[in-house]
Short mmCIF file of N, CA, C and O in Angstrom, two decimals:
data_model
loop_
_atom_site.label_atom_id
_atom_site.label_comp_id
_atom_site.label_asym_id
_atom_site.label_seq_id
_atom_site.Cartn_x
_atom_site.Cartn_y
_atom_site.Cartn_z
N MET A 1 39.88 -38.88 1.10
CA MET A 1 39.89 -39.84 2.19
C MET A 1 41.34 -40.21 2.52
O MET A 1 42.16 -40.36 1.64
N GLU A 2 41.60 -40.33 3.79
CA GLU A 2 42.95 -40.70 4.23
C GLU A 2 43.35 -42.04 3.62
O GLU A 2 42.56 -42.96 3.52
N LYS A 3 44.61 -42.11 3.17
CA LYS A 3 45.07 -43.31 2.47
C LYS A 3 45.04 -44.54 3.38
O LYS A 3 44.69 -45.63 2.94
N GLN A 4 45.42 -44.40 4.61
CA GLN A 4 45.42 -45.55 5.52
C GLN A 4 44.06 -45.65 6.20
O GLN A 4 43.80 -45.01 7.21
N LEU A 5 43.19 -46.45 5.61
CA LEU A 5 41.82 -46.56 6.10
C LEU A 5 41.74 -46.99 7.55
O LEU A 5 40.85 -46.58 8.27
N ALA A 6 42.67 -47.84 7.96
CA ALA A 6 42.64 -48.33 9.34
C ALA A 6 42.85 -47.21 10.35
O ALA A 6 42.46 -47.32 11.50
N LYS A 7 43.46 -46.11 9.92
CA LYS A 7 43.71 -44.98 10.82
C LYS A 7 42.76 -43.82 10.56
O LYS A 7 42.89 -42.77 11.15
N ASN A 8 41.79 -44.01 9.69
CA ASN A 8 40.85 -42.97 9.33
C ASN A 8 39.69 -42.96 10.33
O ASN A 8 38.95 -43.94 10.42
N PRO A 9 39.51 -41.85 11.07
CA PRO A 9 38.43 -41.80 12.07
C PRO A 9 37.04 -42.05 11.49
O PRO A 9 36.22 -42.72 12.12
N ALA A 10 36.77 -41.54 10.29
CA ALA A 10 35.45 -41.75 9.68
C ALA A 10 35.23 -43.22 9.37
O ALA A 10 34.13 -43.76 9.57
N MET A 11 36.27 -43.90 8.90
CA MET A 11 36.16 -45.32 8.60
C MET A 11 35.95 -46.11 9.89
O MET A 11 35.12 -47.02 9.95
N GLN A 12 36.67 -45.76 10.94
CA GLN A 12 36.51 -46.45 12.22
C GLN A 12 35.10 -46.27 12.77
O GLN A 12 34.50 -47.21 13.29
N LYS A 13 34.57 -45.06 12.63
CA LYS A 13 33.20 -44.79 13.09
C LYS A 13 32.19 -45.63 12.30
O LYS A 13 31.25 -46.20 12.86
N ALA A 14 32.40 -45.73 10.99
CA ALA A 14 31.52 -46.53 10.14
C ALA A 14 31.59 -48.01 10.53
O ALA A 14 30.56 -48.69 10.61
N LEU A 15 32.81 -48.51 10.78
CA LEU A 15 32.96 -49.90 11.21
C LEU A 15 32.26 -50.15 12.55
O LEU A 15 31.61 -51.18 12.74
N ASP A 16 32.39 -49.19 13.45
CA ASP A 16 31.72 -49.32 14.75
C ASP A 16 30.21 -49.37 14.59
O ASP A 16 29.53 -50.19 15.23
N LYS A 17 29.66 -48.52 13.73
CA LYS A 17 28.21 -48.50 13.51
C LYS A 17 27.74 -49.82 12.90
O LYS A 17 26.71 -50.36 13.30
N CYS A 18 28.49 -50.32 11.94
CA CYS A 18 28.13 -51.60 11.31
C CYS A 18 28.16 -52.72 12.34
O CYS A 18 27.27 -53.57 12.38
N SER A 19 29.19 -52.71 13.15
CA SER A 19 29.32 -53.75 14.18
C SER A 19 28.17 -53.68 15.18
O SER A 19 27.59 -54.70 15.54
N LYS A 20 27.84 -52.47 15.59
CA LYS A 20 26.76 -52.28 16.56
C LYS A 20 25.42 -52.75 15.97
O LYS A 20 24.58 -53.30 16.68
N ALA A 21 25.26 -52.59 14.65
CA ALA A 21 24.05 -53.02 13.97
C ALA A 21 24.09 -54.52 13.63
O ALA A 21 23.18 -55.02 12.97
N LYS A 22 25.15 -55.19 14.06
CA LYS A 22 25.34 -56.63 13.84
C LYS A 22 25.42 -56.99 12.35
O LYS A 22 24.93 -58.03 11.92
N MET A 23 26.05 -56.10 11.59
CA MET A 23 26.28 -56.34 10.17
C MET A 23 27.60 -57.09 10.01
O MET A 23 28.61 -56.70 10.61
N GLY A 24 27.60 -58.14 9.23
CA GLY A 24 28.83 -58.86 8.94
C GLY A 24 29.71 -58.04 8.01
O GLY A 24 29.24 -57.47 7.04
N LEU A 25 30.98 -57.94 8.33
CA LEU A 25 31.90 -57.14 7.54
C LEU A 25 33.01 -58.01 6.94
O LEU A 25 33.56 -58.87 7.62
N VAL A 26 33.32 -57.75 5.69
CA VAL A 26 34.35 -58.47 4.97
C VAL A 26 35.48 -57.49 4.64
O VAL A 26 35.24 -56.45 4.02
N ALA A 27 36.69 -57.82 5.04
CA ALA A 27 37.86 -56.99 4.72
C ALA A 27 38.38 -57.41 3.35
O ALA A 27 38.64 -58.59 3.11
N MET A 28 38.51 -56.43 2.47
CA MET A 28 39.04 -56.69 1.13
C MET A 28 40.28 -55.83 0.92
O MET A 28 40.49 -54.85 1.62
N LYS A 29 41.09 -56.21 -0.05
CA LYS A 29 42.32 -55.47 -0.35
C LYS A 29 43.19 -55.39 0.90
O LYS A 29 43.79 -54.37 1.22
N THR A 30 43.27 -56.50 1.62
CA THR A 30 43.98 -56.53 2.89
C THR A 30 45.48 -56.36 2.76
O THR A 30 46.16 -56.04 3.72
N LEU A 31 46.00 -56.57 1.58
CA LEU A 31 47.44 -56.43 1.36
C LEU A 31 47.71 -55.39 0.28
O LEU A 31 48.67 -55.48 -0.47
N ALA A 32 46.89 -54.38 0.21
CA ALA A 32 46.94 -53.38 -0.86
C ALA A 32 48.16 -52.46 -0.75
O ALA A 32 48.05 -51.30 -0.42
N GLU A 33 49.32 -53.02 -1.01
CA GLU A 33 50.56 -52.25 -1.07
C GLU A 33 50.78 -51.35 0.14
O GLU A 33 51.24 -50.22 0.04
N GLY A 34 50.41 -51.83 1.30
CA GLY A 34 50.67 -51.09 2.52
C GLY A 34 49.76 -49.90 2.75
O GLY A 34 50.06 -49.06 3.58
N THR A 35 48.64 -49.81 2.04
CA THR A 35 47.78 -48.65 2.20
C THR A 35 46.73 -48.84 3.29
O THR A 35 46.17 -47.88 3.78
N ASN A 36 46.46 -50.07 3.67
CA ASN A 36 45.46 -50.34 4.69
C ASN A 36 46.13 -51.00 5.89
O ASN A 36 45.90 -52.16 6.18
N ILE A 37 46.94 -50.26 6.59
CA ILE A 37 47.72 -50.82 7.69
C ILE A 37 46.81 -50.98 8.92
O ILE A 37 46.36 -50.00 9.49
N PRO A 38 46.52 -52.24 9.31
CA PRO A 38 45.68 -52.47 10.49
C PRO A 38 46.36 -52.00 11.77
O PRO A 38 47.59 -51.95 11.86
N ALA A 39 45.56 -51.70 12.76
CA ALA A 39 46.06 -51.13 14.01
C ALA A 39 47.13 -51.98 14.70
O ALA A 39 48.10 -51.44 15.22
N LYS A 40 46.98 -53.29 14.74
CA LYS A 40 47.93 -54.14 15.48
C LYS A 40 49.04 -54.71 14.58
O LYS A 40 49.77 -55.59 15.00
N TYR A 41 49.18 -54.20 13.38
CA TYR A 41 50.17 -54.71 12.42
C TYR A 41 51.57 -54.79 13.04
O TYR A 41 52.24 -55.81 12.94
N ASP A 42 52.02 -53.71 13.67
CA ASP A 42 53.37 -53.67 14.24
C ASP A 42 53.58 -54.73 15.32
O ASP A 42 54.67 -55.28 15.45
N VAL A 43 52.54 -55.02 16.08
CA VAL A 43 52.63 -56.05 17.12
C VAL A 43 53.02 -57.39 16.49
O VAL A 43 53.88 -58.11 16.99
N PHE A 44 52.40 -57.70 15.36
CA PHE A 44 52.63 -58.99 14.72
C PHE A 44 53.95 -59.04 13.95
O PHE A 44 54.59 -60.09 13.92
N THR A 45 54.38 -57.93 13.37
CA THR A 45 55.69 -57.95 12.69
C THR A 45 56.81 -58.06 13.73
O THR A 45 57.78 -58.78 13.50
N LYS A 46 56.64 -57.39 14.85
CA LYS A 46 57.65 -57.48 15.91
C LYS A 46 57.71 -58.88 16.53
O LYS A 46 58.73 -59.28 17.07
N ALA A 47 56.60 -59.61 16.43
CA ALA A 47 56.55 -60.98 16.96
C ALA A 47 57.15 -61.98 15.98
O ALA A 47 57.20 -63.17 16.27
N GLY A 48 57.55 -61.51 14.80
CA GLY A 48 58.24 -62.39 13.85
C GLY A 48 57.45 -62.79 12.62
O GLY A 48 57.97 -63.54 11.79
N LEU A 49 56.22 -62.33 12.49
CA LEU A 49 55.45 -62.66 11.29
C LEU A 49 55.88 -61.75 10.13
O LEU A 49 56.27 -60.61 10.35
N ASN A 50 55.78 -62.27 8.91
CA ASN A 50 56.12 -61.43 7.77
C ASN A 50 54.97 -60.45 7.50
O ASN A 50 53.93 -60.50 8.16
N LYS A 51 55.16 -59.57 6.52
CA LYS A 51 54.16 -58.52 6.26
C LYS A 51 52.79 -59.08 5.93
O LYS A 51 51.78 -58.60 6.44
N ARG A 52 52.74 -60.09 5.09
CA ARG A 52 51.47 -60.71 4.70
C ARG A 52 50.78 -61.30 5.93
O ARG A 52 49.59 -61.08 6.17
N GLN A 53 51.51 -62.06 6.70
CA GLN A 53 50.94 -62.71 7.88
C GLN A 53 50.50 -61.68 8.92
O GLN A 53 49.43 -61.81 9.52
N ALA A 54 51.32 -60.67 9.14
CA ALA A 54 51.01 -59.64 10.13
C ALA A 54 49.74 -58.89 9.75
O ALA A 54 48.90 -58.60 10.62
N ALA A 55 49.57 -58.59 8.47
CA ALA A 55 48.36 -57.89 8.03
C ALA A 55 47.12 -58.74 8.29
O ALA A 55 46.12 -58.24 8.82
N LEU A 56 47.19 -60.02 7.95
CA LEU A 56 46.05 -60.90 8.18
C LEU A 56 45.74 -61.04 9.67
O LEU A 56 44.59 -60.94 10.09
N LYS A 57 46.76 -61.28 10.48
CA LYS A 57 46.55 -61.44 11.93
C LYS A 57 45.96 -60.18 12.54
O LYS A 57 45.08 -60.25 13.40
N ALA A 58 46.44 -59.02 12.09
CA ALA A 58 45.94 -57.76 12.63
C ALA A 58 44.47 -57.56 12.28
O ALA A 58 43.69 -57.07 13.11
N ILE A 59 44.08 -57.95 11.10
CA ILE A 59 42.68 -57.83 10.70
C ILE A 59 41.83 -58.84 11.47
O ILE A 59 40.75 -58.51 11.97
N TRP A 60 42.31 -60.07 11.59
CA TRP A 60 41.58 -61.08 12.37
C TRP A 60 41.43 -60.66 13.82
O TRP A 60 40.48 -61.06 14.49
N ALA A 61 42.33 -59.84 14.33
CA ALA A 61 42.28 -59.39 15.72
C ALA A 61 41.17 -58.36 15.95
O ALA A 61 40.80 -58.08 17.09
N ASP A 62 40.64 -57.79 14.87
CA ASP A 62 39.56 -56.80 14.96
C ASP A 62 38.22 -57.54 14.99
O ASP A 62 37.79 -58.10 13.98
N ASP A 63 37.56 -57.54 16.13
CA ASP A 63 36.31 -58.28 16.30
C ASP A 63 35.18 -57.79 15.38
O ASP A 63 34.18 -58.48 15.22
N ARG A 64 35.34 -56.61 14.80
CA ARG A 64 34.30 -56.08 13.92
C ARG A 64 34.33 -56.74 12.54
O ARG A 64 33.36 -56.69 11.81
N ILE A 65 35.46 -57.34 12.19
CA ILE A 65 35.64 -57.96 10.88
C ILE A 65 35.31 -59.44 10.98
O ILE A 65 35.81 -60.14 11.86
N HIS A 66 34.50 -59.94 10.06
CA HIS A 66 34.06 -61.33 10.10
C HIS A 66 34.74 -62.23 9.09
O HIS A 66 34.76 -63.45 9.24
N SER A 67 35.27 -61.66 8.04
CA SER A 67 35.90 -62.45 6.99
C SER A 67 36.91 -61.59 6.23
O SER A 67 36.81 -60.36 6.23
N ILE A 68 37.85 -62.26 5.60
CA ILE A 68 38.88 -61.56 4.82
C ILE A 68 38.91 -62.16 3.41
O ILE A 68 38.91 -63.38 3.25
N VAL A 69 39.00 -61.28 2.42
CA VAL A 69 39.26 -61.71 1.05
C VAL A 69 40.74 -61.42 0.83
O VAL A 69 41.16 -60.26 0.85
N SER A 70 41.52 -62.45 0.69
CA SER A 70 42.97 -62.30 0.56
C SER A 70 43.44 -62.86 -0.77
O SER A 70 43.22 -64.05 -1.06
N GLU A 71 44.07 -62.03 -1.57
CA GLU A 71 44.60 -62.50 -2.85
C GLU A 71 45.75 -63.46 -2.61
O GLU A 71 46.68 -63.18 -1.85
N MET A 72 45.67 -64.60 -3.26
CA MET A 72 46.73 -65.60 -3.17
C MET A 72 47.02 -66.06 -4.60
O MET A 72 46.21 -66.75 -5.19
N VAL A 73 48.18 -65.65 -5.11
CA VAL A 73 48.48 -65.94 -6.52
C VAL A 73 49.45 -67.11 -6.69
O VAL A 73 49.75 -67.49 -7.82
N ASN A 74 49.94 -67.64 -5.58
CA ASN A 74 50.83 -68.80 -5.68
C ASN A 74 50.76 -69.63 -4.39
O ASN A 74 50.14 -69.22 -3.41
N LEU A 75 51.38 -70.79 -4.42
CA LEU A 75 51.33 -71.68 -3.26
C LEU A 75 52.01 -71.10 -2.04
O LEU A 75 51.61 -71.38 -0.90
N ASP A 76 53.02 -70.27 -2.26
CA ASP A 76 53.70 -69.62 -1.14
C ASP A 76 52.73 -68.72 -0.37
O ASP A 76 52.73 -68.71 0.86
N HIS A 77 51.89 -67.99 -1.08
CA HIS A 77 50.90 -67.14 -0.42
C HIS A 77 49.92 -67.98 0.39
O HIS A 77 49.57 -67.61 1.51
N ILE A 78 49.49 -69.09 -0.17
CA ILE A 78 48.57 -69.98 0.56
C ILE A 78 49.24 -70.50 1.82
O ILE A 78 48.65 -70.49 2.90
N SER A 79 50.49 -70.91 1.71
CA SER A 79 51.23 -71.41 2.87
C SER A 79 51.39 -70.34 3.93
O SER A 79 51.22 -70.61 5.13
N GLN A 80 51.71 -69.12 3.51
CA GLN A 80 51.88 -68.02 4.47
C GLN A 80 50.56 -67.71 5.18
O GLN A 80 50.53 -67.48 6.40
N ASN A 81 49.47 -67.69 4.40
CA ASN A 81 48.16 -67.40 5.01
C ASN A 81 47.77 -68.49 6.01
O ASN A 81 47.26 -68.19 7.09
N CYS A 82 48.01 -69.74 5.66
CA CYS A 82 47.71 -70.84 6.57
C CYS A 82 48.57 -70.76 7.83
O CYS A 82 48.06 -70.98 8.94
N ALA A 83 49.83 -70.43 7.67
CA ALA A 83 50.72 -70.29 8.82
C ALA A 83 50.25 -69.17 9.74
O ALA A 83 50.28 -69.30 10.97
N ALA A 84 49.80 -68.08 9.14
CA ALA A 84 49.28 -66.97 9.95
C ALA A 84 48.04 -67.40 10.73
O ALA A 84 47.89 -67.09 11.91
N ALA A 85 47.15 -68.12 10.06
CA ALA A 85 45.93 -68.58 10.71
C ALA A 85 46.23 -69.53 11.87
O ALA A 85 45.56 -69.48 12.90
N LYS A 86 47.24 -70.36 11.72
CA LYS A 86 47.61 -71.33 12.75
C LYS A 86 48.43 -70.72 13.89
O LYS A 86 48.52 -71.28 14.96
N SER A 87 49.03 -69.56 13.63
CA SER A 87 49.92 -68.93 14.59
C SER A 87 49.20 -68.64 15.90
O SER A 87 48.06 -68.16 15.92
N LYS A 88 49.87 -68.92 17.00
CA LYS A 88 49.30 -68.67 18.33
C LYS A 88 49.52 -67.23 18.78
O LYS A 88 49.05 -66.83 19.84
N ILE A 89 50.25 -66.45 17.99
CA ILE A 89 50.53 -65.06 18.34
C ILE A 89 49.24 -64.27 18.30
O ILE A 89 48.49 -64.31 17.34
N THR A 90 48.95 -63.54 19.39
CA THR A 90 47.73 -62.71 19.46
C THR A 90 48.05 -61.29 19.83
O THR A 90 49.06 -60.97 20.34
#
């Protein structure tokens, strides 16, 4: 399987089928060492968000995804995630 799942056609087709079937989808391993680069990631990094924030915003921008499981091991991660959620950048 292609390392970057977000760019894998089979994965995209599966996400589309799940969405069409109205299945709720949860994104996990959203910050997995750059292996799951969401489609709009570059848009958000160019807008000034850091890597963590850009990954989250890019996933939230995908209407097929309903929730994210994001590892937060310190208060800085929590602050960054909250800042990303509050960001008006779309």
